[in-house]
Each structure stands twice: as structure tokens, then as C-alpha cells.
Short mmCIF file of C-alpha atoms in Angstrom, two decimals:
data_model
loop_
_atom_site.label_atom_id
_atom_site.label_comp_id
_atom_site.label_asym_id
_atom_site.label_seq_id
_atom_site.Cartn_x
_atom_site.Cartn_y
_atom_site.Cartn_z
CA MET A 212 22.67 -17.07 37.35
CA ILE A 213 21.46 -13.62 36.36
CA ARG A 214 19.97 -13.81 32.90
CA PRO A 215 20.69 -10.81 30.59
CA ARG A 216 16.97 -10.32 30.02
CA LEU A 217 16.44 -9.90 33.76
CA ARG A 218 19.00 -7.12 34.20
CA PRO A 219 16.63 -4.14 33.60
CA LEU A 220 14.01 -5.44 36.02
CA LEU A 221 16.62 -6.37 38.60
CA GLY A 222 17.77 -2.77 38.67
CA VAL A 223 14.31 -1.88 39.91
CA LEU A 224 14.17 -4.90 42.22
CA VAL A 225 17.14 -3.77 44.31
CA ALA A 226 16.32 -0.05 44.21
CA ALA A 227 14.61 -0.37 47.57
CA GLY A 228 17.76 -1.51 49.28
CA ILE A 229 19.93 1.02 47.48
CA LEU A 230 17.87 4.08 48.34
CA ALA A 231 17.14 3.07 51.91
CA SER A 232 20.79 2.24 52.57
CA ALA A 233 22.31 5.29 50.90
CA ALA A 234 23.37 6.84 54.19
CA SER A 235 25.37 3.77 55.16
CA ALA A 236 26.60 2.72 51.70
CA ILE A 237 30.29 1.94 51.39
CA ALA A 238 32.63 2.27 48.44
CA LEU A 239 32.46 -0.74 46.23
CA SER A 240 35.06 -2.52 44.20
CA GLY A 241 34.77 -2.05 40.45
CA ALA A 242 35.92 -5.58 39.64
CA PRO A 243 33.31 -7.50 37.68
CA SER A 244 31.77 -10.62 39.18
CA THR A 245 31.54 -13.99 37.49
CA ASP A 246 28.01 -15.33 37.49
CA ALA A 247 27.81 -18.93 38.63
CA PRO A 248 26.18 -21.40 36.26
CA THR A 249 22.62 -22.52 36.75
CA PHE A 250 22.44 -26.18 37.69
CA VAL A 251 19.86 -27.85 35.47
CA GLY A 252 19.16 -31.55 35.43
CA PRO A 253 17.62 -33.82 32.81
CA SER A 254 14.69 -32.43 30.87
CA GLY A 255 15.44 -28.93 32.16
CA HIS A 256 14.76 -29.80 35.79
CA ALA A 257 16.42 -27.69 38.44
CA ALA A 258 19.00 -29.92 40.08
CA VAL A 259 19.25 -30.27 43.85
CA PRO A 260 22.13 -32.49 45.06
CA GLU A 261 21.67 -35.30 47.54
CA ALA A 262 20.93 -34.02 51.03
CA PRO A 263 23.45 -34.64 53.82
CA SER A 264 22.88 -37.43 56.29
CA ALA A 265 23.43 -35.26 59.35
CA SER A 266 20.67 -35.57 61.90
CA ALA A 267 20.99 -32.06 63.32
CA GLY A 268 18.88 -29.45 61.62
CA ALA A 269 16.50 -26.54 61.83
CA SER A 270 14.15 -26.78 64.74
CA SER A 271 10.51 -27.52 64.12
CA GLY A 272 9.45 -26.73 67.64
CA SER A 273 7.17 -24.02 68.96
CA ALA A 274 7.37 -20.57 67.43
CA GLY A 275 8.93 -18.40 70.08
CA ALA A 276 10.74 -15.07 69.85
CA PRO A 277 14.37 -15.46 68.76
CA SER A 278 17.31 -14.74 70.99
CA SER A 279 20.01 -12.37 69.73
CA ASN A 280 23.54 -13.75 69.81
CA PRO A 281 25.78 -11.54 67.68
CA GLY A 282 28.89 -13.24 69.05
CA ALA A 283 27.91 -16.71 67.89
CA THR A 284 30.28 -18.62 65.64
CA ALA A 285 29.88 -18.50 61.88
CA GLN A 286 28.78 -22.10 61.56
CA ALA A 287 25.07 -22.90 61.68
CA PRO A 288 23.99 -26.46 62.58
CA ALA A 289 24.17 -28.89 59.68
CA PRO A 290 20.74 -29.18 58.07
CA ALA A 291 18.76 -32.37 58.46
CA ALA A 292 18.21 -34.42 55.33
CA THR A 293 14.48 -33.76 55.58
CA VAL A 294 14.81 -29.96 55.43
CA PRO A 295 13.97 -28.68 51.91
CA GLY A 296 16.96 -27.20 50.13
CA SER A 297 19.52 -29.11 52.17
CA THR A 298 22.69 -29.97 50.25
CA ARG A 299 25.96 -31.64 51.13
CA VAL A 300 27.83 -29.54 53.68
CA GLY A 301 31.24 -28.53 52.36
CA SER A 302 30.24 -28.51 48.69
CA ARG A 303 29.55 -25.39 46.67
CA PRO A 304 25.75 -24.96 46.66
CA PRO A 305 23.71 -25.45 43.50
CA VAL A 306 21.98 -22.46 41.90
CA VAL A 307 18.48 -22.93 40.54
CA ASP A 308 16.31 -20.62 38.46
CA HIS A 309 13.20 -22.78 38.23
CA GLY A 310 11.75 -26.23 38.72
CA PRO A 311 10.66 -28.88 36.22
CA ARG A 312 8.77 -27.48 33.23
CA ALA A 313 6.38 -30.41 33.31
CA GLY A 314 3.16 -30.18 35.30
CA ASN A 315 1.39 -27.00 36.31
CA ARG A 316 3.00 -25.78 39.53
CA VAL A 317 4.64 -22.40 40.08
CA ALA A 318 6.30 -20.94 43.17
CA LEU A 319 5.29 -17.53 44.49
CA THR A 320 8.20 -16.17 46.53
CA PHE A 321 8.23 -12.96 48.55
CA ASP A 322 11.42 -11.23 49.67
CA ALA A 323 11.36 -9.42 53.02
CA ASP A 324 14.23 -6.94 52.72
CA MET A 325 15.50 -4.90 55.65
CA THR A 326 18.54 -2.63 55.73
CA ASP A 327 19.90 -0.19 58.30
CA GLY A 328 18.52 2.61 56.15
CA MET A 329 15.07 1.06 56.20
CA LEU A 330 15.24 0.68 59.98
CA HIS A 331 16.17 4.35 60.20
CA ASN A 332 13.13 5.25 58.10
CA LEU A 333 10.92 3.34 60.53
CA ARG A 334 12.47 4.95 63.61
CA THR A 335 12.13 8.46 62.23
CA GLY A 336 8.57 7.95 60.98
CA ARG A 337 9.43 8.46 57.32
CA VAL A 338 7.96 5.04 56.62
CA LYS A 339 5.07 3.36 58.38
CA SER A 340 5.71 -0.28 57.54
CA TYR A 341 7.87 -2.69 55.58
CA ALA A 342 5.49 -5.58 56.29
CA ASN A 343 2.57 -5.79 53.87
CA LEU A 344 -0.10 -7.57 55.88
CA ARG A 345 -2.59 -7.29 53.01
CA ILE A 346 -0.49 -9.74 51.02
CA ILE A 347 -0.46 -12.19 53.91
CA ASP A 348 -4.19 -11.72 54.49
CA LEU A 349 -4.94 -12.55 50.85
CA LEU A 350 -2.68 -15.59 50.76
CA GLU A 351 -4.26 -16.90 53.95
CA ARG A 352 -7.80 -16.17 52.82
CA GLU A 353 -7.29 -17.87 49.45
CA GLN A 354 -5.20 -20.65 51.02
CA VAL A 355 -2.34 -19.98 48.61
CA PRO A 356 1.06 -21.58 49.33
CA ALA A 357 4.06 -19.25 49.28
CA THR A 358 7.72 -19.07 50.27
CA PHE A 359 9.11 -16.06 52.14
CA PHE A 360 12.80 -15.12 51.86
CA LEU A 361 13.45 -13.28 55.11
CA THR A 362 16.32 -11.03 56.10
CA GLY A 363 17.43 -11.38 59.70
CA LYS A 364 16.80 -7.72 60.42
CA TRP A 365 13.23 -8.00 59.09
CA VAL A 366 12.62 -10.97 61.39
CA GLU A 367 13.94 -9.01 64.36
CA ARG A 368 11.82 -5.98 63.47
CA TYR A 369 8.64 -8.00 62.86
CA PRO A 370 8.68 -10.99 65.24
CA GLU A 371 4.88 -11.27 65.39
CA VAL A 372 4.56 -11.25 61.61
CA THR A 373 7.32 -13.85 61.37
CA ARG A 374 5.47 -15.97 63.93
CA ARG A 375 2.34 -15.66 61.80
CA LEU A 376 4.19 -16.81 58.69
CA ALA A 377 5.76 -19.73 60.54
CA GLY A 378 2.39 -20.76 61.91
CA ASN A 379 0.84 -21.21 58.47
CA PRO A 380 1.43 -24.75 57.15
CA ARG A 381 1.20 -23.46 53.56
CA PHE A 382 4.13 -21.06 54.01
CA GLU A 383 7.83 -21.85 53.86
CA LEU A 384 10.61 -19.73 55.40
CA ALA A 385 13.89 -19.11 53.55
CA ASN A 386 17.01 -16.95 53.95
CA HIS A 387 17.71 -13.60 52.25
CA THR A 388 20.84 -12.51 54.20
CA TYR A 389 20.92 -10.60 57.46
CA GLY A 390 20.78 -7.00 56.22
CA HIS A 391 20.30 -7.18 52.43
CA GLU A 392 23.90 -6.41 51.60
CA ALA A 393 25.65 -7.40 48.37
CA PHE A 394 27.94 -10.41 48.09
CA THR A 395 29.72 -9.11 44.98
CA GLY A 396 31.34 -5.83 44.06
CA ASP A 397 29.05 -4.81 41.20
CA CYS A 398 25.58 -5.34 42.63
CA TYR A 399 23.66 -2.15 41.92
CA ASP A 400 25.71 -0.10 44.43
CA LEU A 401 24.37 -2.05 47.40
CA PRO A 402 26.63 -1.94 50.48
CA ARG A 403 28.84 -5.01 50.44
CA VAL A 404 29.32 -7.78 52.96
CA ARG A 405 32.96 -8.30 53.95
CA ALA A 406 34.45 -11.30 52.18
CA ASN A 407 35.31 -12.94 55.49
CA GLY A 408 31.83 -12.25 56.85
CA MET A 409 29.69 -13.91 54.17
CA THR A 410 29.31 -17.28 55.87
CA ASP A 411 28.44 -15.77 59.24
CA ASN A 412 25.97 -13.35 57.64
CA VAL A 413 23.89 -16.20 56.24
CA ALA A 414 24.35 -18.45 59.28
CA LYS A 415 23.21 -15.60 61.55
CA THR A 416 20.03 -15.27 59.51
CA PHE A 417 19.26 -18.97 59.84
CA ARG A 418 19.72 -18.60 63.59
CA ALA A 419 17.31 -15.66 63.62
CA ILE A 420 14.62 -17.62 61.74
CA GLU A 421 15.11 -21.02 63.37
CA PRO A 422 13.33 -20.45 66.72
CA TYR A 423 10.04 -19.68 64.98
CA GLY A 424 9.66 -23.25 63.75
CA GLY A 425 7.17 -23.85 60.98
CA ARG A 426 8.31 -25.02 57.55
CA GLN A 427 12.00 -24.18 57.72
CA THR A 428 14.15 -24.56 54.59
CA ARG A 429 17.77 -24.26 53.52
CA TYR A 430 16.90 -22.11 50.51
CA PHE A 431 18.90 -18.91 50.14
CA ARG A 432 18.56 -15.91 47.82
CA PHE A 433 21.27 -13.31 47.23
CA PRO A 434 20.21 -9.64 47.18
CA GLY A 435 19.92 -8.57 43.57
CA LEU A 436 20.60 -12.20 42.61
CA CYS A 437 24.27 -11.16 42.60
CA HIS A 438 26.76 -13.95 43.23
CA ASP A 439 30.10 -15.21 42.02
CA ALA A 440 32.38 -18.15 42.73
CA ALA A 441 33.69 -16.63 45.96
CA ALA A 442 30.19 -15.96 47.30
CA LEU A 443 29.05 -19.49 46.50
CA SER A 444 32.15 -20.99 48.09
CA ALA A 445 31.47 -19.01 51.25
CA LEU A 446 28.11 -20.79 51.57
CA ALA A 447 29.59 -24.28 51.22
CA PRO A 448 29.71 -24.89 55.01
CA LEU A 449 25.99 -24.19 55.35
CA GLY A 450 24.44 -26.86 53.15
CA VAL A 451 22.08 -24.58 51.22
CA THR A 452 20.48 -24.32 47.79
CA VAL A 453 20.73 -20.90 46.13
CA VAL A 454 17.47 -19.86 44.47
CA ASP A 455 17.43 -17.08 41.89
CA GLY A 456 14.15 -17.18 39.96
CA ASP A 457 13.03 -16.87 36.37
CA VAL A 458 10.15 -14.36 36.73
CA VAL A 459 11.01 -10.94 38.21
CA SER A 460 7.87 -8.95 39.01
CA GLY A 461 9.60 -5.56 39.24
CA ASP A 462 7.32 -4.62 42.13
CA PRO A 463 9.71 -2.42 44.17
CA PHE A 464 8.68 1.23 43.74
CA ALA A 465 6.14 0.38 41.05
CA THR A 466 3.54 3.15 40.81
CA ALA A 467 0.81 0.98 39.28
CA TRP A 468 -0.22 -2.64 39.53
CA GLN A 469 -0.57 -3.26 35.79
CA PRO A 470 3.18 -3.58 34.97
CA ILE A 471 3.63 -6.03 37.84
CA VAL A 472 0.80 -8.22 36.61
CA ARG A 473 2.12 -8.15 33.02
CA ALA A 474 5.68 -8.93 34.10
CA VAL A 475 4.48 -12.04 35.90
CA LEU A 476 1.77 -13.37 33.61
CA ASP A 477 3.69 -12.70 30.38
CA ASN A 478 6.69 -14.72 31.58
CA VAL A 479 5.40 -17.38 33.96
CA ARG A 480 5.59 -21.04 32.89
CA PRO A 481 5.22 -24.38 34.62
CA GLY A 482 8.01 -24.65 37.19
CA SER A 483 8.57 -20.89 37.38
CA VAL A 484 9.88 -19.17 40.51
CA VAL A 485 8.24 -15.74 40.76
CA ILE A 486 10.04 -13.00 42.73
CA MET A 487 7.88 -10.47 44.57
CA HIS A 488 8.23 -8.45 47.77
CA VAL A 489 6.33 -8.17 51.04
CA THR A 490 8.05 -4.89 51.99
CA GLU A 491 5.01 -2.62 51.92
CA ALA A 492 6.59 0.84 51.67
CA ASN A 493 9.06 -0.26 49.00
CA ALA A 494 6.57 -2.36 47.05
CA ALA A 495 3.28 -0.61 47.64
CA MET A 496 1.44 -2.00 44.62
CA THR A 497 2.13 -5.70 45.17
CA ASP A 498 -1.02 -6.31 47.19
CA GLU A 499 -3.10 -4.74 44.41
CA ALA A 500 -1.37 -6.80 41.73
CA LEU A 501 -1.54 -10.10 43.58
CA PRO A 502 -5.29 -10.82 43.10
CA LEU A 503 -4.90 -10.26 39.34
CA ILE A 504 -1.82 -12.47 39.28
CA LEU A 505 -3.65 -15.27 41.07
CA ALA A 506 -6.60 -14.96 38.68
CA GLY A 507 -4.27 -14.96 35.67
CA LEU A 508 -2.48 -18.07 36.90
CA ARG A 509 -5.82 -19.85 37.19
CA GLU A 510 -6.71 -18.86 33.63
CA GLN A 511 -3.42 -20.35 32.43
CA GLY A 512 -4.04 -23.54 34.39
CA LEU A 513 -1.12 -22.86 36.74
CA VAL A 514 -1.27 -23.66 40.45
CA PRO A 515 0.80 -21.93 43.17
CA ALA A 516 2.83 -24.31 45.33
CA THR A 517 5.63 -24.05 47.84
CA LEU A 518 9.15 -23.69 46.50
CA SER A 519 10.10 -27.13 47.76
CA GLU A 520 7.18 -28.68 45.85
CA VAL A 521 8.04 -26.82 42.65
CA LEU A 522 11.72 -27.75 42.79
CA ALA A 523 11.01 -31.39 43.60
CA ALA A 524 11.82 -33.90 40.90
CA ALA A 525 8.90 -34.73 38.63
#
């Protein structure tokens, strides 16, 4: 659910995808979307339904380069009950903003956007990188857990970086669509996924991530946090949990680190899910803000943890 207070910052959050994809943007429907309700359990806990009993799931084998199979069917394998974020296949997925407000854990999540426009910028030399290795270096050096929401096209463009993320036992891998397209008709002018292609778009991304192994999840984040009943229903066959977030850093295209730090530290609470980006050229100040954010969390007595740990029942 997109909170009204998050709207201004979300306009900045998706600016990266909008500007980079302008050349390939399509006309969008003007019909308004209906935000799905946030599922909140007792005591304000984010609710995650019972996981399915299917034994097939994301591979936890060796991290090899993925194979491309654009012609594969829309259905991804049913997630195993042990995979974080797994929900009952065939049911509309839950939407969570945050975890339990008890305790002191918070989730640092990093979106790895990639659009056709961004790929064009890389090919033409307009942009050097959409993979901020300084963020990963810092997280590794400080042994900070984090969850990365990866687009399929980012994984394909940065297989070695993806392998590095998968190889870190403190990192989790999650799904952020294949090419950072919108799933509703009023999502900040982002190009829109075809209605009959939504399921395959997300399934294709899971297939792109799966061969890398590591800490696979069934968490999914919509670009711009834009979703409606139709988009959620399209994900029912995949057994996922939709994760929005309650702290938007506003790091895309920020020209200074101070506003990013304030946006996080002024709003973070126990159980918060913080949204940041690892797309260097589109979020160039995130690596400068991150050390201050980590220091500020320590001062508030808050401890970074993986998304699965933060969303777990108290």
C-alpha cells in the first residue's frame, strides 16, 4: 500500500526509471489504480500467510551464470516452504510495509533497477555503471545484513556482482521485476507491463536469479510501489510476498547525502523496511549516506537484519 505521505518521495524514487526509459516509454492508461490493503497482523506485525507445502523451490546450489530462456512458460517452480516470503500458490499475495514494531531490528533493502533506457546509456557510454560497488564493499566490511531487490536485466548485465551478492551469507536476493516496468496505469509515467505478461515478467526474474544460489527469497517489490488488485492477482500463481516499505530514502538523483540520511533516520522505527538503491549512476550519493545511516541506527539502538528476519513473527 502506498501511503499518502510517501507520494512525494516516491516521485523521486522512480525518476531514474522514468528518465532512462523515456525513449521506449509507451502511452499509459489514465485509469486510476486501487491500492491493495496492507496486511497487518496482531500488534501491528506484518502478516505472512502459511507457506505452501510444495517441495520444489529455488535452488540453493552453486552460483553459476544464468541461462537465458525467453521462451519459457510463465510459471516458475512452486517455492519450497523453507524459502523466505513463500506464500500459498494460487492465493493473492500479502502486502507488507514493515515487520513487528517490537525489538530493535530494521531491514536495509537495496533496489537494483535496470531498464532498456539504462542499458542504452551503458552501451553508448553516457553512464559508467549502475552497480555501486562501494555500497557492497561497505556492507561486507561492516558485516551488515541486507536484502537486494534485483531486476532480471540488472542480473544479466552484472552477473559477477550478482554472484558476489549471492555468495555473501548476510545478503538475501529478492525480485524487482524483469525490466522495472509499471504494473498499473498511473505509476509515474513508467512504461507498463502488458496485463497478460505480468506473471511471466516476475517468473522470468526468479528464473534469472535462481541459478546464483545463495539466500533466495520469494519477496517481490513493484516498481514505484504501484500495484492494484489486478497486479496482485497476477502474482497469485507464484507464491510470493509483496514488500513495499515504510521508509523511503529518496536517494535516486539526490545531489547531497544529507537529505538521504535525514529521510531514513527521521522515519526509521523498529521493524522498518528501508528502501535504497544500488544503481550507482542514478543514486550517486547513497554510498556517502550509508555510513551516516549505519552510525545513526547504532545511536538509536537499531540493528540491521535481513528482510526475512525483520518480517518474522516476534
